[in-house]
XYZ file of C-alpha atoms in Angstrom:
224
model
C -6.098 42.383 52.613
C -9.305 41.670 54.541
C -8.549 41.587 58.268
C -11.308 40.516 60.650
C -11.197 43.263 63.263
C -13.855 45.438 64.897
C -15.164 47.962 62.359
C -14.099 51.217 64.034
C -10.539 49.890 64.310
C -10.680 48.548 60.752
C -11.548 52.028 59.533
C -8.929 53.730 61.708
C -6.117 51.324 60.785
C -6.984 50.548 57.159
C -3.676 51.906 55.865
C -1.674 49.586 58.144
C -3.207 46.449 56.670
C -1.880 47.354 53.219
C 1.714 47.928 54.334
C 4.452 45.488 53.421
C 5.260 44.559 57.038
C 1.655 43.503 57.681
C 1.468 41.452 54.501
C 4.722 39.741 55.541
C 3.369 39.228 59.065
C 0.327 37.444 57.661
C 2.581 35.257 55.536
C 4.713 34.297 58.542
C 1.655 33.362 60.580
C 0.347 31.219 57.738
C 3.751 29.532 57.475
C 3.713 28.764 61.214
C 0.281 27.155 60.888
C 1.336 25.200 57.801
C 4.338 23.882 59.746
C 2.006 22.549 62.438
C 2.989 25.054 65.111
C 0.462 25.680 67.874
C -0.202 29.424 68.153
C -1.901 31.324 70.943
C -4.414 32.844 71.187
C -6.834 31.108 68.825
C -7.230 32.902 65.505
C -10.635 34.306 66.431
C -9.125 35.888 69.552
C -6.034 37.573 68.055
C -7.832 40.924 67.797
C -10.036 40.417 70.865
C -8.742 43.566 72.596
C -10.038 45.622 69.670
C -13.326 43.716 69.602
C -14.016 44.384 73.285
C -12.862 48.038 73.222
C -13.842 49.890 70.030
C -11.720 52.892 69.077
C -14.181 55.543 70.218
C -14.562 53.882 73.634
C -10.860 53.769 74.594
C -10.170 55.599 77.865
C -7.251 53.594 79.282
C -4.475 51.609 77.580
C -2.665 48.847 79.486
C 0.326 47.637 77.491
C 1.603 44.077 77.865
C 4.426 42.317 76.015
C 3.072 39.164 74.360
C 0.338 36.583 75.003
C 0.612 33.823 77.583
C 2.207 30.807 75.903
C 0.440 28.027 77.836
C -2.651 26.176 76.674
C -5.990 27.657 77.720
C -4.584 30.972 78.933
C -4.407 33.667 76.262
C -7.551 35.177 74.781
C -6.258 38.377 73.236
C -6.334 40.684 76.276
C -3.077 41.672 77.988
C -2.579 40.091 81.428
C -6.019 38.418 81.234
C -6.715 34.675 81.235
C -9.767 32.667 80.335
C -12.152 31.633 83.146
C -11.250 28.466 85.065
C -7.550 29.049 84.384
C -4.975 29.331 87.212
C -3.852 32.911 87.683
C -0.370 33.719 86.349
C 1.919 35.345 88.948
C 1.799 38.827 87.391
C -1.996 38.811 87.396
C -2.064 37.737 91.039
C 0.128 40.728 91.856
C -2.119 43.043 89.846
C -5.036 41.893 91.954
C -3.029 42.387 95.155
C -2.272 45.987 94.224
C -5.883 46.554 93.175
C -7.053 45.405 96.601
C -4.522 47.463 98.548
C -5.239 50.524 96.407
C -9.027 50.417 96.171
C -10.296 47.666 98.473
C -11.701 45.780 95.475
C -11.541 42.036 96.022
C -11.363 39.754 92.998
C -13.041 36.351 92.669
C -10.735 33.518 93.693
C -9.101 31.983 90.650
C -10.890 34.282 88.183
C -8.654 36.272 85.852
C -10.850 37.248 82.906
C -10.497 41.034 82.500
C -13.143 41.383 79.789
C -15.279 43.538 82.104
C -12.466 46.114 82.219
C -12.120 46.003 78.429
C -15.834 46.629 77.909
C -15.527 49.812 79.991
C -12.813 51.302 77.803
C -9.590 49.679 79.024
C -7.684 48.596 75.906
C -5.709 45.551 77.064
C -3.063 45.689 74.359
C -0.169 43.286 73.989
C 2.683 44.648 71.871
C 2.867 41.269 70.102
C -0.493 39.658 69.415
C 0.518 36.017 68.896
C 2.997 33.523 70.324
C 4.112 29.945 69.660
C 3.090 27.432 72.325
C 5.698 27.169 75.072
C 7.981 29.783 73.505
C 7.621 33.290 74.961
C 8.381 36.157 72.562
C 8.635 33.692 69.662
C 6.628 36.016 67.385
C 8.196 39.263 68.606
C 10.187 39.666 65.380
C 7.221 39.035 63.069
C 6.221 42.707 62.802
C 3.410 42.905 65.338
C 5.139 45.768 67.134
C 4.990 47.894 63.990
C 1.243 47.389 64.107
C 0.713 47.980 67.824
C 3.036 50.996 67.817
C 0.785 52.403 65.085
C -2.211 51.752 67.364
C -0.592 53.670 70.229
C 0.387 56.563 67.948
C -3.127 56.705 66.493
C -4.706 56.850 69.941
C -2.276 59.575 70.976
C -3.023 61.637 67.879
C -6.778 61.181 67.554
C -7.975 60.891 71.159
C -7.946 63.180 74.203
C -7.337 62.398 77.877
C -6.423 58.722 77.555
C -4.565 57.178 80.507
C -1.625 54.982 79.466
C -0.352 52.411 81.978
C 3.286 51.528 81.352
C 4.331 48.711 83.677
C 7.960 47.694 83.344
C 10.827 48.645 81.073
C 9.344 47.142 77.913
C 6.097 49.104 78.158
C 7.935 52.272 79.154
C 9.832 52.157 75.864
C 6.497 53.111 74.255
C 6.371 56.418 76.122
C 7.875 58.302 73.173
C 4.811 57.413 71.069
C 2.479 59.286 73.429
C 1.744 63.016 73.530
C 1.869 63.714 77.264
C 0.381 67.178 76.777
C -2.896 65.495 75.825
C -2.757 62.273 77.818
C -1.790 60.899 81.210
C 1.098 58.425 81.468
C 1.455 56.336 84.639
C 4.653 54.297 84.998
C 5.751 51.653 87.489
C 7.767 48.462 87.750
C 6.290 45.358 86.131
C 3.888 43.281 88.285
C 6.050 40.189 87.772
C 7.253 38.559 91.034
C 10.777 39.546 89.962
C 10.002 43.264 90.081
C 6.638 43.944 91.746
C 8.256 44.993 95.032
C 10.459 47.497 93.170
C 7.699 49.987 92.509
C 4.582 48.184 91.321
C 3.247 47.495 94.787
C 2.126 50.832 96.131
C 1.860 52.554 92.739
C -1.897 53.043 93.261
C -2.505 53.192 89.533
C -6.094 51.995 89.741
C -7.228 54.928 91.858
C -5.006 57.298 89.839
C -6.664 56.140 86.615
C -10.084 56.962 87.991
C -8.901 60.289 89.356
C -7.588 61.237 85.911
C -10.748 60.076 84.147
C -12.980 61.976 86.560
C -10.927 65.144 86.166
C -11.413 64.998 82.385
C -15.174 64.442 82.715
C -15.174 60.713 81.960
C -16.771 57.907 83.939
C -14.355 56.019 86.213
C -13.620 52.322 85.717
C -15.466 49.839 87.922
C -12.565 47.509 88.706
C -14.717 44.769 90.266
C -14.894 41.498 88.343
């Protein structure tokens, strides 16, 4: 199966694309399209996180659940939205914590995190597609087999990656990560329902850069 994904990831994950679950996943997505379902993000953006952050450049992994399900929002990067799109509540809270932690102010109404991705922050959703207006509608399609394989591969093949696990869902991925080689930072989810239960005040942005610096890597410039 020929999957259009950035070449370093294509090489690293070539065995996954031949597995039965991935073949079935592709069939389900094609069936959704044939049935006239609107799917986000656009097909060219499904693997955008991998396009913006090639395998050898990954320094940080920020795990989200599934793409935004509203029109004009999702573009393949967890928590990120396209320019000129109102900020979702979780992203607003991320920016609040960023400011209180580091003093970095973000542009008003601008939520495109591509600049982070280009510096080595893999903005990975566990499920890479969603049906319009139906959160988690593709969660059972098999995407999590694929993204779990991505996390395991990074844990096995890389050194000194910082994994950000925000909320219970992301923290369930902790068992895929070798904590002797990597740094795992956990907090509550930035959602308005939980941000005041441990996300605010977690200071993960400065902790990421502290960890990167200690392992001889360049820190992330969090400005947008």
